Amino acid sequence: MKDGQPNTAGAGRTDCAHCPLGKLDHFRRFDDDEQDYVEGFKTGELITETGATIIVDGAHNAHLYTLLSGWAFRYKIMEDGRRQILNYAVPGDLLGLQGSITGEMQHSVEALSPLTLCVFERDRVNELFSNHPDLAFDITWIAAREERILDEHLLSIGRRSAYERAAYLLAFLNRRGRLSGILTSKHNVIPITQQHVADTLGLSIVHTNKTLKKLKDRKLIAWGDGGCRVIDENQLAEIAGWEETEEKRRPFI
Amino acid sequence: MKDGQPNTAGAGRTDCAHCPLGKLDHFRRFDDDEQDYVEGFKTGELITETGATIIVDGAHNAHLYTLLSGWAFRYKIMEDGRRQILNYAVPGDLLGLQGSITGEMQHSVEALSPLTLCVFERDRVNELFSNHPDLAFDITWIAAREERILDEHLLSIGRRSAYERAAYLLAFLNRRGRLSGILTSKHNVIPITQQHVADTLGLSIVHTNKTLKKLKDRKLIAWGDGGCRVIDENQLAEIAGWEETEEKRRPFI
DNA sequence: CGCAACTTTGACCAGATTCAAAGTAAGTGG
DNA sequence: CCACTTACTTTGAATCTGGTCAAAGTTGCG
């Protein structure tokens, strides 16, 4: 948990016309008008290292970000140090919306890998709602989707056994990674530690280890090379009793 | 879990100018323009009994509702019957947004008491985004708030002990009830059973009962009269280590 | 090489589940 | 109005999942 300050990279800036996300089947394409607007809405790019804290719980001045590349996670910490990971972010995900809308962030975000983020000014979100109702709708779509994911996590933590939970989480992460383009048949390692898994599932690290061992023994996952490799996503989903909702082209900003 | 069909009440219709919610300090007031628009957006009112299912998991044609009076809850059920309650709804809350935005509901909603709901056409949400960016922003605000609540629930189920969880939930419900005007010093019963508490906290009903007993013994809550009466909300919040975020005037539709 | 972070394993303990059954309260039909 | 049913609450006992404690093994890196 390095507490690195994000580096504001003066360096390159991807313009939206060449946004790598737009090329993927999974994402909706902008029309020219929208693209121009988003291009203007974007104020810069942020590059961070693994372990950097992008957003801090309690912040009032957080920016709004779209993750362009890398893995991150959202979490909350209690006063006595107990940590709960709420969700993970992959390319295309929006970070910091809560702060832009309600004024204050109530969770933190940390990088699991080097990240590239598009930076938007939170003060201009109102303007976006006025000028581009279609983009405003997309933002709401993204918020509704996050809510749906949290619903699923809640079901998982509340009602599934440790074994089912672990299977669900890894199927979920693998799927997200695949669709967002960050996992490929070559690079298919989800960069998490067992501590992350434990803090996501609400389990102790020891029990998490023993649970993951069972999945390894069944050759459904492999551990190492800095993370987890999912070997049989479908089998994992089946163990969890999780029906992956199929997703058409999703919007992003 | 009565599977009652919601009764479409041909009866009375509250016009927005006299909306009971607008009178409460907790809610933002509309300006005239917004009020007229929402008035037109509203297609009717729905009255249901306790136990009625308002929204069914998997529905594609769900309406969008604002809860005007009563208590309800959102939940998911696994194939084998395990149920997880995701959140509760009190007056001012929006129900069915997920369906309006992403096209399909992924959870159900059931009434805990007789309800009155404002009904909106889901097809006209796009129109609302185009014509009233301020109202669109409000909807997004509400979605972001729901997300924040789910984050808190996740922390609770994942990292708090049974005792802390129960304390958190009841403090949370009491607070929501108070602010929304549905709980008063006279009518202060939260209409839930211990089964609801169990399904919210991810506990068995037996252990839930034993846990609630401790809270009763400490005279922090009372059970009976069709639900739970919170006697000392602050003490409950303290047990849970929960800092209630203060909320200014919140929007509703 | 040696440290630091992470993973693995074993032994013991505790919180929570399951099973079983009885007590209570409210509602229904005779 | 009472007997009966149904839904909900309460309690005890046995069991088990998952937590805690302790320590060793691994891996990557300066």
Coordinates of C-alpha atoms in Angstrom, one line a residue, chain A:
Chain A
M1 CA 0.0 0.0 0.0
K2 CA 2.5 2.6 -1.2
D3 CA 1.1 6.0 -0.5
G4 CA 2.5 7.5 -3.6
Q5 CA 1.4 10.8 -5.0
P6 CA 0.0 10.4 -8.4
N7 CA 2.4 11.8 -11.0
T8 CA 0.9 14.4 -13.2
A9 CA 2.4 13.3 -16.4
G10 CA 3.2 16.3 -18.5
A11 CA 3.8 13.7 -21.2
G12 CA 1.6 12.4 -24.0
R13 CA -2.1 12.9 -24.3
T14 CA -4.3 10.4 -26.0
D15 CA -6.9 12.3 -28.0
C16 CA -10.3 10.8 -28.0
A17 CA -10.3 10.1 -31.7
H18 CA -7.6 7.6 -31.0
C19 CA -8.9 6.3 -27.7
P20 CA -7.9 2.7 -27.4
L21 CA -11.2 1.8 -25.8
G22 CA -13.3 3.0 -28.7
K23 CA -11.8 0.2 -30.8
L24 CA -13.1 -2.6 -28.7
D25 CA -16.3 -4.3 -29.5
H26 CA -17.4 -4.0 -25.9
F27 CA -17.7 -0.3 -25.9
R28 CA -20.1 2.0 -27.6
R29 CA -18.6 4.4 -30.1
F30 CA -19.1 8.1 -29.9
D31 CA -20.5 10.1 -32.7
D32 CA -18.3 13.1 -33.8
D33 CA -20.2 15.6 -31.9
E34 CA -19.9 13.7 -28.6
Q35 CA -16.3 12.9 -29.3
D36 CA -15.5 16.6 -29.7
Y37 CA -17.3 17.5 -26.6
V38 CA -15.5 14.8 -24.5
E39 CA -12.2 15.9 -26.0
G40 CA -12.9 19.4 -24.6
F41 CA -14.2 18.1 -21.3
K42 CA -11.0 16.2 -20.8
T43 CA -8.4 18.4 -19.0
G44 CA -5.5 16.0 -19.0
E45 CA -4.1 12.6 -18.3
L46 CA -2.7 11.1 -15.2
I47 CA -0.2 8.3 -15.0
T48 CA 0.4 6.5 -11.7
E49 CA 2.4 3.7 -10.3
T50 CA 1.2 0.5 -8.7
G51 CA 0.1 1.2 -5.1
A52 CA -0.7 4.9 -5.7
T53 CA -3.8 6.3 -4.1
I54 CA -5.9 8.0 -6.7
I55 CA -8.8 9.1 -4.6
V56 CA -8.8 9.5 -0.8
D57 CA -11.9 8.9 1.4
G58 CA -13.3 12.2 2.6
A59 CA -11.9 14.3 -0.3
H60 CA -14.1 17.1 -1.4
N61 CA -12.1 18.2 -4.4
A62 CA -11.6 14.9 -6.2
H63 CA -11.6 14.9 -9.9
L64 CA -13.6 12.7 -12.2
Y65 CA -11.6 10.1 -14.0
T66 CA -12.0 7.5 -16.7
L67 CA -9.6 4.6 -16.4
L68 CA -7.8 4.2 -19.7
S69 CA -5.4 1.4 -18.8
G70 CA -4.6 -0.7 -15.7
W71 CA -6.4 -2.2 -12.7
A72 CA -7.6 -0.3 -9.6
F73 CA -9.9 -1.0 -6.6
R74 CA -12.3 1.0 -4.5
Y75 CA -12.3 0.4 -0.7
K76 CA -13.3 1.7 2.7
I77 CA -11.4 1.4 5.9
M78 CA -12.8 1.4 9.4
E79 CA -11.1 3.3 12.2
D80 CA -9.6 0.2 13.6
G81 CA -8.1 -0.8 10.3
R82 CA -10.6 -3.3 8.9
R83 CA -10.7 -2.9 5.2
Q84 CA -13.4 -3.8 2.8
I85 CA -12.8 -3.7 -1.0
L86 CA -16.0 -2.6 -2.7
N87 CA -15.2 -3.1 -6.3
Y88 CA -12.5 -3.2 -8.9
A89 CA -12.0 -0.8 -11.8
V90 CA -10.8 -1.8 -15.3
P91 CA -10.4 0.3 -18.5
G92 CA -13.6 2.2 -19.3
D93 CA -14.7 2.6 -15.7
L94 CA -15.5 5.9 -14.2
L95 CA -13.9 6.9 -10.9
G96 CA -14.8 9.7 -8.6
L97 CA -18.4 10.1 -9.7
Q98 CA -19.7 10.1 -6.2
G99 CA -17.6 13.2 -5.4
S100 CA -18.7 15.0 -8.5
I101 CA -22.3 14.4 -7.8
T102 CA -22.7 14.5 -4.0
G103 CA -19.7 16.6 -3.2
E104 CA -17.7 14.2 -1.1
M105 CA -15.9 10.9 -1.7
Q106 CA -16.8 8.2 0.8
H107 CA -14.2 5.7 -0.3
S108 CA -10.6 5.5 -1.5
V109 CA -9.2 4.2 -4.8
E110 CA -5.8 2.5 -5.2
A111 CA -3.9 1.3 -8.2
L112 CA -3.2 -2.4 -8.6
S113 CA -0.9 -1.7 -11.6
P114 CA 0.4 1.3 -13.4
L115 CA -2.5 3.3 -14.5
T116 CA -3.4 5.8 -17.2
L117 CA -6.5 8.0 -16.4
C118 CA -8.3 10.6 -18.3
V119 CA -9.0 13.6 -16.0
F120 CA -12.1 15.6 -16.1
E121 CA -13.0 18.7 -14.1
R122 CA -15.7 17.9 -11.6
D123 CA -17.1 21.4 -11.8
R124 CA -18.0 20.9 -15.4
V125 CA -20.2 17.9 -14.9
N126 CA -23.2 20.3 -14.6
E127 CA -22.3 21.8 -17.9
L128 CA -22.1 18.3 -19.5
F129 CA -25.6 17.5 -18.3
S130 CA -26.9 20.7 -19.9
N131 CA -25.0 20.4 -23.2
H132 CA -25.0 16.7 -23.8
P133 CA -28.0 14.8 -22.4
D134 CA -26.8 11.7 -24.2
L135 CA -23.5 11.8 -22.3
A136 CA -25.3 12.5 -19.1
F137 CA -27.4 9.5 -19.7
D138 CA -24.3 7.5 -20.3
I139 CA -22.9 8.6 -16.9
T140 CA -26.1 7.6 -15.3
W141 CA -25.9 4.3 -17.1
I142 CA -22.5 3.7 -15.7
A143 CA -23.7 4.6 -12.2
A144 CA -26.6 2.2 -12.5
R145 CA -24.3 -0.5 -13.7
E146 CA -22.0 0.0 -10.7
E147 CA -25.0 -0.3 -8.5
R148 CA -25.9 -3.6 -10.2
I149 CA -22.4 -4.9 -9.5
L150 CA -22.6 -3.9 -5.9
D151 CA -25.9 -5.7 -5.6
E152 CA -24.2 -8.9 -6.8
H153 CA -21.3 -8.5 -4.4
L154 CA -23.7 -8.0 -1.6
L155 CA -25.5 -11.2 -2.5
S156 CA -22.2 -13.0 -2.7
I157 CA -20.8 -11.8 0.6
G158 CA -24.1 -12.2 2.4
R159 CA -25.2 -15.5 1.1
R160 CA -22.5 -17.6 -0.5
S161 CA -20.0 -19.9 1.2
A162 CA -16.3 -19.0 1.1
Y163 CA -15.7 -21.4 -1.7
E164 CA -18.6 -20.0 -3.8
R165 CA -17.6 -16.4 -3.1
A166 CA -14.0 -17.0 -4.2
A167 CA -15.3 -18.6 -7.4
Y168 CA -17.6 -15.8 -8.0
L169 CA -15.0 -13.1 -7.5
L170 CA -12.5 -14.6 -9.8
A171 CA -15.0 -15.3 -12.5
F172 CA -16.2 -11.8 -12.2
L173 CA -12.8 -10.2 -12.4
N174 CA -11.8 -12.4 -15.3
R175 CA -14.8 -11.4 -17.2
R176 CA -14.4 -7.8 -16.5
G177 CA -10.8 -8.0 -17.6
R178 CA -11.6 -9.8 -20.7
L179 CA -14.4 -7.5 -21.9
S180 CA -12.4 -4.4 -21.1
G181 CA -9.5 -5.7 -23.1
I182 CA -7.0 -5.6 -20.3
L183 CA -6.8 -9.4 -20.1
T184 CA -5.9 -11.3 -23.3
S185 CA -4.9 -14.9 -23.9
K186 CA -1.3 -13.7 -23.6
H187 CA -1.6 -11.4 -20.6
N188 CA -4.1 -13.0 -18.4
V189 CA -2.9 -12.3 -14.9
I190 CA -5.2 -10.4 -12.6
P191 CA -2.8 -8.4 -10.4
I192 CA -4.2 -9.0 -7.0
T193 CA -2.8 -10.6 -3.8
Q194 CA -4.7 -13.0 -1.6
Q195 CA -5.1 -10.2 0.9
H196 CA -7.1 -8.3 -1.7
V197 CA -9.3 -11.4 -2.2
A198 CA -9.7 -11.7 1.5
D199 CA -10.7 -8.0 1.9
T200 CA -13.1 -8.3 -1.0
L201 CA -14.8 -11.4 0.3
G202 CA -15.0 -10.5 3.9
L203 CA -12.7 -13.5 4.9
S204 CA -9.5 -13.8 6.8
I205 CA -6.4 -14.2 4.8
V206 CA -5.7 -17.7 6.1
H207 CA -9.0 -19.0 5.2
T208 CA -8.8 -17.3 1.9
N209 CA -5.6 -19.1 1.2
K210 CA -7.1 -22.4 2.0
T211 CA -10.2 -21.7 -0.1
L212 CA -8.1 -20.7 -3.1
K213 CA -6.1 -23.8 -2.7
K214 CA -9.2 -25.9 -3.4
L215 CA -9.7 -23.9 -6.6
K216 CA -6.1 -24.4 -7.6
D217 CA -6.3 -28.2 -6.8
R218 CA -9.2 -28.4 -9.2
K219 CA -7.2 -26.5 -11.8
L220 CA -9.7 -23.7 -12.1
I221 CA -7.2 -21.0 -11.3
A222 CA -3.5 -20.6 -10.9
W223 CA -1.6 -18.3 -8.6
G224 CA 1.7 -16.6 -9.2
D225 CA 3.4 -14.2 -11.6
G226 CA 2.0 -11.4 -9.5
G227 CA -1.6 -12.4 -9.4
C228 CA -4.2 -14.8 -10.4
R229 CA -4.8 -16.6 -13.7
V230 CA -8.2 -17.9 -14.3
I231 CA -8.2 -21.2 -16.2
D232 CA -11.9 -22.0 -16.3
E233 CA -14.1 -19.0 -15.9
N234 CA -17.3 -20.9 -16.8
Q235 CA -16.7 -23.5 -14.2
L236 CA -16.1 -20.9 -11.6
A237 CA -19.3 -19.2 -12.5
E238 CA -21.1 -22.4 -12.2
I239 CA -19.7 -23.2 -8.7
A240 CA -20.9 -19.8 -7.6
G241 CA -24.3 -20.2 -9.2
W242 CA -23.6 -17.0 -11.0
E243 CA -25.3 -16.2 -14.2
E244 CA -23.2 -13.7 -16.0
T245 CA -25.5 -11.1 -17.4
E246 CA -24.6 -10.6 -21.0
E247 CA -23.7 -7.1 -21.8
K248 CA -24.0 -5.4 -25.1
R249 CA -21.9 -2.4 -26.1
R250 CA -21.6 -0.3 -23.0
P251 CA -21.0 3.4 -23.0
F252 CA -18.0 5.1 -21.5
I253 CA -16.9 8.7 -21.3

